[in-house]
Every structure is written in structure tokens, then in C-alpha cells.
Coordinates of C-alpha atoms and ligand atoms in Angstrom, one line a residue:
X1 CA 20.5 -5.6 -3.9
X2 CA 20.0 -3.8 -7.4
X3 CA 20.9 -6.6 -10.0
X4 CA 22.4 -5.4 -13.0
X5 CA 24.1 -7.8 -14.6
X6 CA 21.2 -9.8 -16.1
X7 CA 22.0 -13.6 -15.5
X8 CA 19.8 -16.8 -17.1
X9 CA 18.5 -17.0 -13.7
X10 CA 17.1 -13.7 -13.3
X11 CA 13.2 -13.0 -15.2
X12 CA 13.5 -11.6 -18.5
X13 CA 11.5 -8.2 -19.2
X14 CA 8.4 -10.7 -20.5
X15 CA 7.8 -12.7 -17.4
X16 CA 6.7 -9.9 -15.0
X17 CA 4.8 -7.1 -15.3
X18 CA 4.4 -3.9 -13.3
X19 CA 8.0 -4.0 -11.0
X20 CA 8.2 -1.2 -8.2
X21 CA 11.6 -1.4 -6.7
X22 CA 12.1 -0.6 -3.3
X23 CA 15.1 1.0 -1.9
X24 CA 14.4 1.6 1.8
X25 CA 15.3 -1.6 3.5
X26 CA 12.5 -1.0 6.2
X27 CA 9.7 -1.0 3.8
X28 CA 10.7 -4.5 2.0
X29 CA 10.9 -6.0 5.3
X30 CA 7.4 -4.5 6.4
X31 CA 6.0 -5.8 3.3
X32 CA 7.4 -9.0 3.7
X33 CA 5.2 -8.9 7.5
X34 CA 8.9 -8.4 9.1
X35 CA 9.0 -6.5 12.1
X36 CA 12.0 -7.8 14.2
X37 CA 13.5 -5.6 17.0
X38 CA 15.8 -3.9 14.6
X39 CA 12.9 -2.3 12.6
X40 CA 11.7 -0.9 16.1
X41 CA 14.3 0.5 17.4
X42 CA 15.1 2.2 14.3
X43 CA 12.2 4.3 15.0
X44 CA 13.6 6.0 18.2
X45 CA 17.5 5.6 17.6
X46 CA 19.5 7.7 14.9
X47 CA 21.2 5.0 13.3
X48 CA 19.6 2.3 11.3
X49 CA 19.8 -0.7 13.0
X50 CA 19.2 -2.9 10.0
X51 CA 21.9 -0.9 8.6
X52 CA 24.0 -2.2 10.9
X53 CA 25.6 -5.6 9.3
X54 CA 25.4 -3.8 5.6
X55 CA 28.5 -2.8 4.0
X56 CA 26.1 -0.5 2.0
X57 CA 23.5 1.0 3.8
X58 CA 21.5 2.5 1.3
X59 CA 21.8 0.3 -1.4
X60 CA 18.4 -1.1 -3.3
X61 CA 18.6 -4.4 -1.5
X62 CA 15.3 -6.0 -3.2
X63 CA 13.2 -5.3 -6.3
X64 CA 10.1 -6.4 -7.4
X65 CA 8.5 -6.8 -3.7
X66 CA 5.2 -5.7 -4.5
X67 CA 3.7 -6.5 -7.7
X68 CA 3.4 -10.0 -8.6
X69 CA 1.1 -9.9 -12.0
X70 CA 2.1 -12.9 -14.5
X71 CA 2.9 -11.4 -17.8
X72 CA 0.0 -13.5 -19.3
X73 CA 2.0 -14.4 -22.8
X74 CA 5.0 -16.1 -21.1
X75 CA 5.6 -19.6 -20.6
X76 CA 6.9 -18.5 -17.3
X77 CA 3.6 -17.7 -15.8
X78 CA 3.9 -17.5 -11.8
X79 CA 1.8 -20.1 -10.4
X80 CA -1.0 -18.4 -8.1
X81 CA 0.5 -18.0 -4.6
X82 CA -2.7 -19.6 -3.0
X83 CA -1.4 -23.0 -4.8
X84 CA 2.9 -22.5 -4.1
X85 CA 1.1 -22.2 -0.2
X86 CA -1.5 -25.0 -0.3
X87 CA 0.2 -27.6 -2.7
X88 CA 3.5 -28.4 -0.4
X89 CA 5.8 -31.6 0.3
X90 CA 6.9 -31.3 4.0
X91 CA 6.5 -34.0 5.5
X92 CA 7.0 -33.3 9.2
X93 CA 3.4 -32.3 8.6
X94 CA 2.0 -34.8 6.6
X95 CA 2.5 -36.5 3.5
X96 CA -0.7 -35.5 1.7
X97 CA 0.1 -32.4 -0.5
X98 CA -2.6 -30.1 1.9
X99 CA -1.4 -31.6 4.6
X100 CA 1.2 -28.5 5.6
X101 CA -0.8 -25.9 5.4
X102 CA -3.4 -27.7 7.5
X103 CA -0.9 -28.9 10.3
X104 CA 1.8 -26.6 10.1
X105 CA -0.3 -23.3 11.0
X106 CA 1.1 -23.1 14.8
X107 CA 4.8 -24.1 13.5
X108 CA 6.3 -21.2 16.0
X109 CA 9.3 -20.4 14.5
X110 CA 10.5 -16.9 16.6
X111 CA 13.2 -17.8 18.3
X112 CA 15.3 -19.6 15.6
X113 CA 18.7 -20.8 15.6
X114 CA 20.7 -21.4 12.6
X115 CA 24.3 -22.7 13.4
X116 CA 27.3 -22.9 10.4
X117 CA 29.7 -24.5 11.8
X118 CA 32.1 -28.1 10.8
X119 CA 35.4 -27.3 8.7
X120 CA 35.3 -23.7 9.1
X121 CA 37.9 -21.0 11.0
X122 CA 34.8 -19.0 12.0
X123 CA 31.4 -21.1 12.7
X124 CA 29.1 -18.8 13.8
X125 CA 25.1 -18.8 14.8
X126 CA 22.3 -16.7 13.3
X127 CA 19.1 -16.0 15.3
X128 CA 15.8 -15.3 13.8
X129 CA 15.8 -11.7 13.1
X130 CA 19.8 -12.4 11.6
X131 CA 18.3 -14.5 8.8
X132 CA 16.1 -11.1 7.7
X133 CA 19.5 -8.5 8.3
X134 CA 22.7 -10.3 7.9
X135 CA 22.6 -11.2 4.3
X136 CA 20.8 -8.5 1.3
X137 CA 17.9 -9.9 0.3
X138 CA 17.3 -10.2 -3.4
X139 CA 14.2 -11.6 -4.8
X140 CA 14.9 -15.0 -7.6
X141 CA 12.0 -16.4 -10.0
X142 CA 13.0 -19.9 -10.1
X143 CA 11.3 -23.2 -11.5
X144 CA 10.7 -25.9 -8.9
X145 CA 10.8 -29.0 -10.2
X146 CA 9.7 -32.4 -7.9
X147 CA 10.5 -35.5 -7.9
X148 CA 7.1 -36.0 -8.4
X149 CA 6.5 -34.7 -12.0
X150 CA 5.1 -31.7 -11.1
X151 CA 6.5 -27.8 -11.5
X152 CA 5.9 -24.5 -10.0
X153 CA 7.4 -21.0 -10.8
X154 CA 7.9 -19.4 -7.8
X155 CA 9.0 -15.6 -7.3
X156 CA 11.1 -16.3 -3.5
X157 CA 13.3 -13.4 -1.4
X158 CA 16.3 -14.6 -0.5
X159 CA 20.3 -14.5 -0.5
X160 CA 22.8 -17.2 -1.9
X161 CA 24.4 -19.5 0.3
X162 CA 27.7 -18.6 -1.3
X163 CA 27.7 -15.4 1.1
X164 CA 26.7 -17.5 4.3
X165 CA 29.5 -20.0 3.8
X166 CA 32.1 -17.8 3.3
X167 CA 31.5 -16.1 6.0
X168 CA 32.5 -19.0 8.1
X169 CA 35.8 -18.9 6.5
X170 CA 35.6 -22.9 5.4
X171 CA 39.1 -24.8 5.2
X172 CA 40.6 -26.6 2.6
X173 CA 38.8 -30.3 4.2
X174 CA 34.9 -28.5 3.4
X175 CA 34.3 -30.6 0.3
X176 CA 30.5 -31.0 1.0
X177 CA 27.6 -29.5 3.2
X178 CA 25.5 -31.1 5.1
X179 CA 22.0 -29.4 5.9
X180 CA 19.6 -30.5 9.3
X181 CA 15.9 -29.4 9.2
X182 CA 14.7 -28.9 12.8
X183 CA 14.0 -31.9 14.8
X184 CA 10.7 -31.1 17.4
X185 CA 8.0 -34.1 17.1
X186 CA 6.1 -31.7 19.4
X187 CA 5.6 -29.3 17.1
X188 CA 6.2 -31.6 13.9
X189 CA 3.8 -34.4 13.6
X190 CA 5.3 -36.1 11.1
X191 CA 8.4 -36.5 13.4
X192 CA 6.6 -38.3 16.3
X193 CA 4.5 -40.9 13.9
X194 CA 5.6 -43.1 11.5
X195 CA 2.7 -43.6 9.6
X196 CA 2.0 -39.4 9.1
X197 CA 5.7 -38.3 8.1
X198 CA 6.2 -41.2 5.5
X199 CA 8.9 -43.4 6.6
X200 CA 11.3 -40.5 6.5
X201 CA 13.8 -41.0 9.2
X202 CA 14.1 -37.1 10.7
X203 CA 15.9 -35.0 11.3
X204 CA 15.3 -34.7 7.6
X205 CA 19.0 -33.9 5.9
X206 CA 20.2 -33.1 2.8
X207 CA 23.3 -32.6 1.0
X208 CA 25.6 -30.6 -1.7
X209 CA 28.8 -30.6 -3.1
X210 CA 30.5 -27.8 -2.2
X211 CA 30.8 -26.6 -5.7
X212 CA 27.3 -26.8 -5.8
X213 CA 26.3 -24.5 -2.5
X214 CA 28.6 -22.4 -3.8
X215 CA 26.8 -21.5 -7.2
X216 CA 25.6 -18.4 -7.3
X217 CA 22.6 -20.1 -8.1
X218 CA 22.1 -21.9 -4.9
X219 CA 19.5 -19.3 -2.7
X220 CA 18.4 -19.3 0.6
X221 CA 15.1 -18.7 1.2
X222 CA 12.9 -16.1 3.6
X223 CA 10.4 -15.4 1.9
X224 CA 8.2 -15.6 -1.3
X225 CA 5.7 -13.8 -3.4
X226 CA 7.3 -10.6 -1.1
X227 CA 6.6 -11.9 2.3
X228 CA 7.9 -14.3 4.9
X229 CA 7.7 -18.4 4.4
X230 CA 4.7 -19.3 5.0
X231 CA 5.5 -22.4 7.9
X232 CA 4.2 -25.0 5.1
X233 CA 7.1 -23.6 2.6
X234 CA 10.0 -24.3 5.0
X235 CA 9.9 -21.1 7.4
X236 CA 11.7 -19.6 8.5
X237 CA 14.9 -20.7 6.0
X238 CA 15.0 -22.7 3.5
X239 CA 17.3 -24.2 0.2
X240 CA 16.5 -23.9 -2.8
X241 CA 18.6 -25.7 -5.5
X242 CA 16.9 -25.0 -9.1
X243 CA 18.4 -27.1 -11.2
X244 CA 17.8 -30.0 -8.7
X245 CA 14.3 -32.4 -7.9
X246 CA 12.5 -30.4 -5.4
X247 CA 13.8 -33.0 -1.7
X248 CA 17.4 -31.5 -2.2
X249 CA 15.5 -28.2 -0.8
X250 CA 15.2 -28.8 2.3
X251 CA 13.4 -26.8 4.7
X252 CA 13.2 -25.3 8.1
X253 CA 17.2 -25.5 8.3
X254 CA 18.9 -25.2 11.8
X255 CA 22.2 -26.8 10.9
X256 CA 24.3 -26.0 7.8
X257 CA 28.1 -28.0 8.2
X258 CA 30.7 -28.0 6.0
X259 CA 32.0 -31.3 5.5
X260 CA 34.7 -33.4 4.5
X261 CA 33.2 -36.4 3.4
X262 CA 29.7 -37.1 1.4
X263 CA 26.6 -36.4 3.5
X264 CA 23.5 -38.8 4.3
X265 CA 20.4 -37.4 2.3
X266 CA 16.6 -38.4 3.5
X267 CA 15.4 -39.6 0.2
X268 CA 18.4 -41.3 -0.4
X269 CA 18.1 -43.6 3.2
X270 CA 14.9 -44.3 2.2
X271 CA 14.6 -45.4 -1.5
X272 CA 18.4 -45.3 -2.8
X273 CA 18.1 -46.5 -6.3
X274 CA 15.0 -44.0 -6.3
X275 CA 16.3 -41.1 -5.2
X276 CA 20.4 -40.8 -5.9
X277 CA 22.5 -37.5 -4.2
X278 CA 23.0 -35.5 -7.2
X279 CA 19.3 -35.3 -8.1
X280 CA 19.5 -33.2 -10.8
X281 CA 16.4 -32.5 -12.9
X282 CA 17.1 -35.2 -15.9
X283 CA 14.2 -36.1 -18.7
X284 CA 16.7 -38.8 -20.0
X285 CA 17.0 -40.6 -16.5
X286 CA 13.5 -41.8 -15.5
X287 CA 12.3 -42.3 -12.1
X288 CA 12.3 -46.6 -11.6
X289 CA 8.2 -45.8 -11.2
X290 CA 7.9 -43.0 -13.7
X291 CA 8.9 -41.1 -17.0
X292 CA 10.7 -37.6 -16.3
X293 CA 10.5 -36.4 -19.7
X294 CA 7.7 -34.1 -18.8
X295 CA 5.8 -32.4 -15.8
X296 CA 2.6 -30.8 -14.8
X297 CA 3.3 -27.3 -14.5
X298 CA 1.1 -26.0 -11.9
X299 CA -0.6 -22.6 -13.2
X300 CA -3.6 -21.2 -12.6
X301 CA -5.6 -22.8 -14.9
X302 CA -8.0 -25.1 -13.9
X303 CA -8.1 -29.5 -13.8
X304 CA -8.1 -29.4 -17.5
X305 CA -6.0 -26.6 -18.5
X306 CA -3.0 -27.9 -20.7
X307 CA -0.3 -28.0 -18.7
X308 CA 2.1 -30.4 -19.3
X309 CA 5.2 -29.2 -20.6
X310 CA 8.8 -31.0 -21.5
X311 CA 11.4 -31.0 -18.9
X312 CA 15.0 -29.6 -19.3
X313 CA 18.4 -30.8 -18.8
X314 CA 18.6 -29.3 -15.3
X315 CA 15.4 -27.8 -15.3
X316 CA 16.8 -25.2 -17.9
X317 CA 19.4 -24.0 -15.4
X318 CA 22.7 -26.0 -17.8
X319 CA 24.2 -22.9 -18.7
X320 CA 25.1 -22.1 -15.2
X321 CA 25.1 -25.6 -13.9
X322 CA 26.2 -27.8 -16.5
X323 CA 30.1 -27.7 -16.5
X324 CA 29.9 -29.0 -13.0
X325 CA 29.4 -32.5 -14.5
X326 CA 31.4 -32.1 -17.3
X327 CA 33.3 -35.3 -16.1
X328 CA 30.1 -37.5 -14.7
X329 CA 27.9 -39.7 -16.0
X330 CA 24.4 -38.5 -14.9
X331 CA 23.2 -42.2 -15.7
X332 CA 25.1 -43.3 -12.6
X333 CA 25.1 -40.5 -10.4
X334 CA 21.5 -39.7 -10.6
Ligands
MTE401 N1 12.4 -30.8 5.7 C1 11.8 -31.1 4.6 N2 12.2 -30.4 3.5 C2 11.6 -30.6 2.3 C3 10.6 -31.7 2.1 C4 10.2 -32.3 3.3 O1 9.4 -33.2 3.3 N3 10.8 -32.0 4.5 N4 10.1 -31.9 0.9 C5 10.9 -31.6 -0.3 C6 10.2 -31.7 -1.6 S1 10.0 -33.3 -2.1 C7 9.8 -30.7 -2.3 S2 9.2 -30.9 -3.9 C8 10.0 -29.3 -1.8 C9 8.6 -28.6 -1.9 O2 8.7 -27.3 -1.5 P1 7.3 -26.4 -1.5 O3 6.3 -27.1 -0.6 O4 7.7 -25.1 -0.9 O5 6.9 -26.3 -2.9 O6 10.4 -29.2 -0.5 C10 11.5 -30.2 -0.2 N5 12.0 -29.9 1.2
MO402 MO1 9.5 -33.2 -4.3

């Protein structure tokens, strides 16, 4: 998708450089290392297969797949894919940050099932090769902001969650959504010991208003830096939330329900005056254990490099976000 309307959440002109736009669907998913069915058969068969869920066919469904060159000036430098791959919170593979990429390698996630269902009129499943074809992909450079007081800028492919939920046709009882990561101790090894995924009590789950998933803001993820999730980033689907602390974007999703009533979230269960269900980025609400008024922002630079930069009232996303606490007191419902 060709965006034209610039929004706050979209790069400005200084934060990229060099910005080939793609408009043949094929090629953006062969970059991305795609290759479902779809892109085979549309070798041999007249229509486009990958066409085939698209209102609009031959509309630019991604930009920017290809070059991915920090603008060197900005305060919005990309941090290096090697470290958005190798420095990772996923904890069905470890709690140590290179835990993931280290245990998650065989994380086979072809087939895939991804159910919407709960208060909806039309629940419906998508299988792996849906989650690339269903929805256009648009790429997002969005801050990610942990818990943990460090930040990343991170250029990911995705589509908002908006279009998957209405889709489903949700009724007037969907107030909230509730989000299931897988649950397979065989292939997660966090999941079948205690000691290795943290305490956490899996399924991992997580949680949003349904104002909230339906901000435009609000992206799935399939990819980043212009190819699929790496299994350590939350392949083969993910959320991301911006304006949120990195746990509310939960990974490896298999369920998304629409809700009537406030969901259980992980971090929540296990630390509750820690980690609250809003969990939006706050410098004025510390962590019990820790300031939040700044962060590491993870760049290139090396151990020393000055790094360490203010936080924002929801991670500089309150012009989109902000009116939908207009009536909340953040101190309470952190
Ligand atoms: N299922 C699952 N999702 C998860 C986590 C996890 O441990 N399990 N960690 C969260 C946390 S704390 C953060 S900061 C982000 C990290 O995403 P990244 O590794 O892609 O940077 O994923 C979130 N999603
Ligand atoms: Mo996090």
C-alpha cells in the first residue's frame, strides 16, 4: 500500500535514505524470502494468485523493501538489524536477551494457524501463507520501547489489526481482545521448564482495549528490515503496540478473541503492581525497581556510545494515542 497521507507514525524524509518502492507484489514477497504456493503457481497460471484476496491488484502494496541506510543525522537512526535479531525478549526460548536467537533457530513455523474468533458474526482462520496475502503489507518504522529501559527503532512489514478484526464482523459485546502465543513445550523450551522461561505461566497472553487494537496504529507484524520474522522476533505474526512497553507485543500469535470482559496479561499474573494492563510508555510512572524517565537506545554505536535519551509520554506516539485516556489516570492504571 502507497501511503500518502503522511501520519506522525510514518518516517519523515530525514530518517531514511535511498527508498526504492516496489509495486509488483511478487517481488516484495521474494524479498521478504516468501515463496508460499501462491507465488508458484502464479508462474504457470494466468491469474495472479496473490492477487486473489486484493481488492486492488496492482496497487503499490509496500515501499521501502529494499534499502535500509540510517539517515546518519537523525535521532531516528535504525538500530543495525544484526542487534533487533540477536538482542530479543521471548521467553519461550530463554530469558537471557541471546537466548532466542540461540534456541529458537528450528522454531518450524509452516504450517501456522491463526484463529479470530469470540464476539464476532464471522470468525474465521488464517493459514500460514494467508498471513503474507490476505491483508497489504505496508512497511512502519516504529520505536520499541521495553519494560526494561531499553529502545530500538525498528523498520517492520506488516498490516494493522484494524483490517483483521473487522473482517470478523465483531458485535456490540467485543469490548477487548485477547491475544494467545503458541503453546508447544516441544518446540519452546521455555514452556516445558520453569527455570528457562522465567516463571511465565504460557500460553503467554496479552491484551487490548478494543479501542486500542483498533488504532490505526496498532500493526501486525510479518516481517522486518524487508524480510520475514526472524523465529526470535515472534515469527511468523506478531503485535506490535508502539506507544506501549515492549510485553504488550506479543509474539508468535495463534489466537486473536474478541472479548467482552478484560483479558488476563502474562506480565500482569506474574508481577501485578510491576507490570499493570495499560502499559503505556510513561517517564512519570517509574517501574517499583527502576526510573522510566530515560532509556538506552540501542544503535550501532559501540559499549560507550551515548545513548541514553529521554523517554516520551507514549513513546512519542500522544498525538495519535493520547485522547484515549483523556478520562484515566495513568498513575493508577499503569
Ligand atoms: N510470546 C512472547 N511475546 C513477547 C515476549 C515474550 O517473552 N513472549 N516478550 C515481550 C517483550 S518484554 C518485548 S520487549 C518484545 C521484544 O520484541 P523483540 O525481541 O522483537 O525486540 O517482545 C514481547 N513479546
Ligand atoms: Mo520488554
Amino acid at each position: 500500500m502507497l501511503i500518502k497521507t503522511k501520519k506522525n507514525y510514518q518516517l519523515s524524509e530525514n530518517e531514511v535514505t535511498a527508498e526504492p518502492v516496489y509495486h509488483d507484489r511478487r517481488q516484495v514477497l521474494k524479498k521478504m524470502g516468501y515463496l508460499g504456493a501462491g507465488t508458484l503457481l502464479a508462474q504457470s497460471a494466468s491469474a495472479n494468485p496473490l492477487d486473489f484476496f486484493s481488492n486492488k491488484p496492482d496497487k503499490v502494496f509496500a515501499q521501502r523493501a529494499l534499502s535500509f541506510q540510517p539517515a546518519g543525522e537523525s535521532s531516528q537512526i535504525w538500530t543495525p538489524e544484526a542487534k533487533v535479531t540477536t538482542h530479543n525478549n521471548f521467553y519461550e526460548f530463554g530469558t537471557n536477551k541471546s537466548d532466542p536467537v540461540e534456541n529458537a533457530q528450528g522454531f518450524n513455523v509452516n504450517p501456522w494457524q491463526l484463529s479470530i474468533s469470540g464476539e464476532v458474526d464471522k470468525p474465521y482462520t488464517l493459514g500460514y501463507d494467508d498471513l503474507f496475502t490476505r491483508f497489504d503489507l505496508e512497511e512502519r518504522i516504529y520505536r520499541l520501547r521495553c519494560v526494561e529501559a531499553w529502545s530500538m527503532v525498528i523498520p517492520w512489514i506488516g498490516f494493522s489489526l484494524a483490517e483483521v478484526i473487522k473482517k470478523a464482523a465483531p458485535n456490540s459485546r467485543a469490548k477487548y481482545v485477547a491475544f494467545e502465543t503458541l503453546y508447544d513445550p516441544k518446540q519452546m523450551p521455555g514452556q516445558a521448564s520453569r527455570r528457562l522461561g522465567g516463571g511465565v505461566q504460557y500460553p503467554y497472553v496479552e491484551g487490548l482495549r478494543i479501542d486500542e487494537a483498533m488504532n490505526p496504529l496498532t500493526l501486525l507484524s510479518v516481517g522486518l528490515y524487508g524480510k520475514t520474522l526472524p523465529a526470535q522476533n515472534g515469527a511468523p505474526i506478531r503485535l506490535v503496540v508502539p506507544w506501549k512497553y515492549g510485553f504488550k507485543s506479543i509474539k508468535s500469535i495463534v489466537s486473536i478473541k474478541l472479548v467482552e470482559k478484560k483479558p488476563p496479561t502474562s506480565w500482569n499474573i506474574l508481577a501485578a503492581n510491576e507490570y499493570g494492563f495499560y502499559a503505556n510508555v510513561n517517564p512519570e510512572v517509574d517501574h517499583p525497581r527502576w526510573s522510566q524517565a530515560s532509556e538506552r537506545r540501542i544503535t550501532s554505536g559501540g559499549l560507550f556510545a551515548r545513548n541514553r535519551i529521554a523517554t516520551l509520554p507514549f513513546n512519542g506516539y500522544g498525538e495519535d494515542v493520547a485522547d484515549m485516556y483523556k478520562n484515566m489516570d495513568l498513575k493508577v492504571n499503569y
